């Protein structure tokens, strides 16, 4: 089995710890001197760069959250002059303002390196044809896989997301061997291929690199059976770099974290204390080589567990379990991140409706669907049907353009939605992944 960067990926763990310590010290210095926000936070805690002498000292540092990125929107946490930034990506935030991330030329090189490792981990090399059906654009999926694919010398097919018939045609005609997309889209494609009636033997597809949303082992088996490929889980988040943070190897026993670039911790999301090895908790990352947007102890909100045992593949990097859920209410729908509060704040700005709403998420034919049920204002409800339809389509149009996601809007009578005595039940998620949590 090939390993892209044996020097780091198979490094003795004591040596790795030393490298992590050196890189952490540099990162803390850079953020302290270049990012006023971090300098103030550290000063408040009575610490400075001299307080950090090794990785053990990391617990003295403050946490960073998505809210901090939002408060410093768009470039406030960047640690280099903007002239050094060569790329901007973004993902949805909690109120419609996106979370903005910036990369220097050096960061793009780091990203390509970790993506080259990810693809090599999945068994890909320069002989492969990689069909990239993750979206290209502000989302990190498309371009992340793209740079990694080119780095390993594979033939990259930048088809981007959607247009299923074209995906199937090119997969067939171009002889794609690797498919990169979300697991739900992989399953959708799998069924569309079966329906197309083209014999599986006419395809050369061998492996898939799937991520950007939670998926279960059951779903993996289904994808593997239907597409007759090996389905590899890849994990990442825009704030940390994008895809390339962690990936499974062909043994599929946990995702190797690129620890020489991203230092992981598991904390209790309530007490914020670091949990003992092997516990399930919230994953926290400190980026130890990034220049554009270095983040200290970034709370991912993803729940998982770390396994420091040695993997059969020879890599020494710690493995994280498949993510089982989140410690906040963020939904991932067709790869798009969405917070119920985003919908709520948009609804509250519109007239004719009450703040009683429910989001219903489902997976129909392997594609996520999103429906909003919202109660119409008593006064409005007596109006003519044509007016109600006007209101409905205005809500739908506004939400779709804010969220970047298709949504079905249904208006219901005042008081039609069930009232709860405690917390309002705003989200009904019928997808398998939630049931298995
Ligand atoms: O989804 C980056 C990515 C692109 C990863 C392509 C893998 C493949 P964001 O849009 O910022 O970045 O969303 C990050 O998605 O905090 C997790 O909650 C979730 N997520 C990503 N990968 C996985 C995975 C990209 N393999 C958020 N399993 C993260 C479970 C995942 N959840």
PDB file of C-alpha atoms and ligand atoms in Angstrom, residues 91 134 139-141 145 210-215 233-239 242-243 255 300 302 323 326 330 332 335 337, ligand 1:
ATOM      1  CA  UNK A  91     -19.376  28.175   4.329  1.00  0.00           C
ATOM      2  CA  UNK A 134     -18.218  17.841  -5.118  1.00  0.00           C
ATOM      3  CA  UNK A 139     -17.404  25.277  -0.869  1.00  0.00           C
ATOM      4  CA  UNK A 140     -14.014  23.643  -0.270  1.00  0.00           C
ATOM      5  CA  UNK A 141     -14.949  20.184  -1.609  1.00  0.00           C
ATOM      6  CA  UNK A 145     -10.008  17.370  -4.182  1.00  0.00           C
ATOM      7  CA  UNK A 210     -16.973  10.446   0.366  1.00  0.00           C
ATOM      8  CA  UNK A 211     -17.495  13.064   3.081  1.00  0.00           C
ATOM      9  CA  UNK A 212     -18.785  16.537   3.915  1.00  0.00           C
ATOM     10  CA  UNK A 213     -21.741  15.017   5.814  1.00  0.00           C
ATOM     11  CA  UNK A 214     -22.275  12.241   8.344  1.00  0.00           C
ATOM     12  CA  UNK A 215     -22.985   8.750   7.035  1.00  0.00           C
ATOM     13  CA  UNK A 233     -14.679   8.247   4.469  1.00  0.00           C
ATOM     14  CA  UNK A 234     -12.929  11.618   4.285  1.00  0.00           C
ATOM     15  CA  UNK A 235     -13.417  14.405   6.815  1.00  0.00           C
ATOM     16  CA  UNK A 236     -12.663  18.077   7.022  1.00  0.00           C
ATOM     17  CA  UNK A 237     -14.068  21.513   7.634  1.00  0.00           C
ATOM     18  CA  UNK A 238     -13.506  24.843   5.934  1.00  0.00           C
ATOM     19  CA  UNK A 239     -12.267  26.598   9.055  1.00  0.00           C
ATOM     20  CA  UNK A 242     -11.417  21.997   4.004  1.00  0.00           C
ATOM     21  CA  UNK A 243     -11.263  18.288   3.121  1.00  0.00           C
ATOM     22  CA  UNK A 255      -9.848   8.230   9.838  1.00  0.00           C
ATOM     23  CA  UNK A 300     -15.653  21.765  15.497  1.00  0.00           C
ATOM     24  CA  UNK A 302     -18.355  17.274  15.780  1.00  0.00           C
ATOM     25  CA  UNK A 323     -18.421  11.367  13.320  1.00  0.00           C
ATOM     26  CA  UNK A 326     -22.765  17.306  16.557  1.00  0.00           C
ATOM     27  CA  UNK A 330     -26.328  22.424  12.658  1.00  0.00           C
ATOM     28  CA  UNK A 332     -26.091  19.254   6.790  1.00  0.00           C
ATOM     29  CA  UNK A 335     -23.593  19.097   1.798  1.00  0.00           C
ATOM     30  CA  UNK A 337     -24.586  23.552   6.362  1.00  0.00           C
TER      31      UNK A 337
HETATM   32  O1  LIG B   1     -17.612  19.735   4.300  1.00  0.00           O
HETATM   33  C1  LIG B   1     -15.247  19.913   3.855  1.00  0.00           C
HETATM   34  C2  LIG B   1     -15.276  18.622   3.126  1.00  0.00           C
HETATM   35  C3  LIG B   1     -15.470  18.608   1.756  1.00  0.00           C
HETATM   36  C4  LIG B   1     -15.034  17.431   3.802  1.00  0.00           C
HETATM   37  C5  LIG B   1     -15.438  17.404   1.075  1.00  0.00           C
HETATM   38  C6  LIG B   1     -15.005  16.221   3.119  1.00  0.00           C
HETATM   39  C7  LIG B   1     -15.212  16.207   1.756  1.00  0.00           C
HETATM   40  P1  LIG B   1     -17.726  22.408   5.656  1.00  0.00           P
HETATM   41  O2  LIG B   1     -18.679  22.739   4.592  1.00  0.00           O
HETATM   42  O3  LIG B   1     -17.085  23.515   6.411  1.00  0.00           O
HETATM   43  O4  LIG B   1     -16.518  21.583   5.077  1.00  0.00           O
HETATM   44  O5  LIG B   1     -18.478  21.450   6.671  1.00  0.00           O
HETATM   45  C8  LIG B   1     -17.785  20.892   7.765  1.00  0.00           C
HETATM   46  O6  LIG B   1     -19.172  18.910   7.719  1.00  0.00           O
HETATM   47  O7  LIG B   1     -17.769  20.057  10.790  1.00  0.00           O
HETATM   48  C9  LIG B   1     -18.785  18.022   9.863  1.00  0.00           C
HETATM   49  O8  LIG B   1     -19.903  18.335  10.680  1.00  0.00           O
HETATM   50  C10 LIG B   1     -19.261  17.702   8.461  1.00  0.00           C
HETATM   51  N1  LIG B   1     -18.413  16.673   7.839  1.00  0.00           N
HETATM   52  C11 LIG B   1     -17.422  16.833   6.943  1.00  0.00           C
HETATM   53  N2  LIG B   1     -16.901  15.633   6.590  1.00  0.00           N
HETATM   54  C12 LIG B   1     -17.578  14.687   7.308  1.00  0.00           C
HETATM   55  C13 LIG B   1     -17.518  13.256   7.401  1.00  0.00           C
HETATM   56  C14 LIG B   1     -16.587  20.384   4.420  1.00  0.00           C
HETATM   57  N3  LIG B   1     -16.673  12.523   6.683  1.00  0.00           N
HETATM   58  C15 LIG B   1     -18.674  19.970   8.551  1.00  0.00           C
HETATM   59  N4  LIG B   1     -18.364  12.661   8.272  1.00  0.00           N
HETATM   60  C16 LIG B   1     -17.922  19.249   9.646  1.00  0.00           C
HETATM   61  C17 LIG B   1     -19.225  13.372   9.030  1.00  0.00           C
HETATM   62  C18 LIG B   1     -18.526  15.365   8.107  1.00  0.00           C
HETATM   63  N5  LIG B   1     -19.346  14.702   8.960  1.00  0.00           N
END
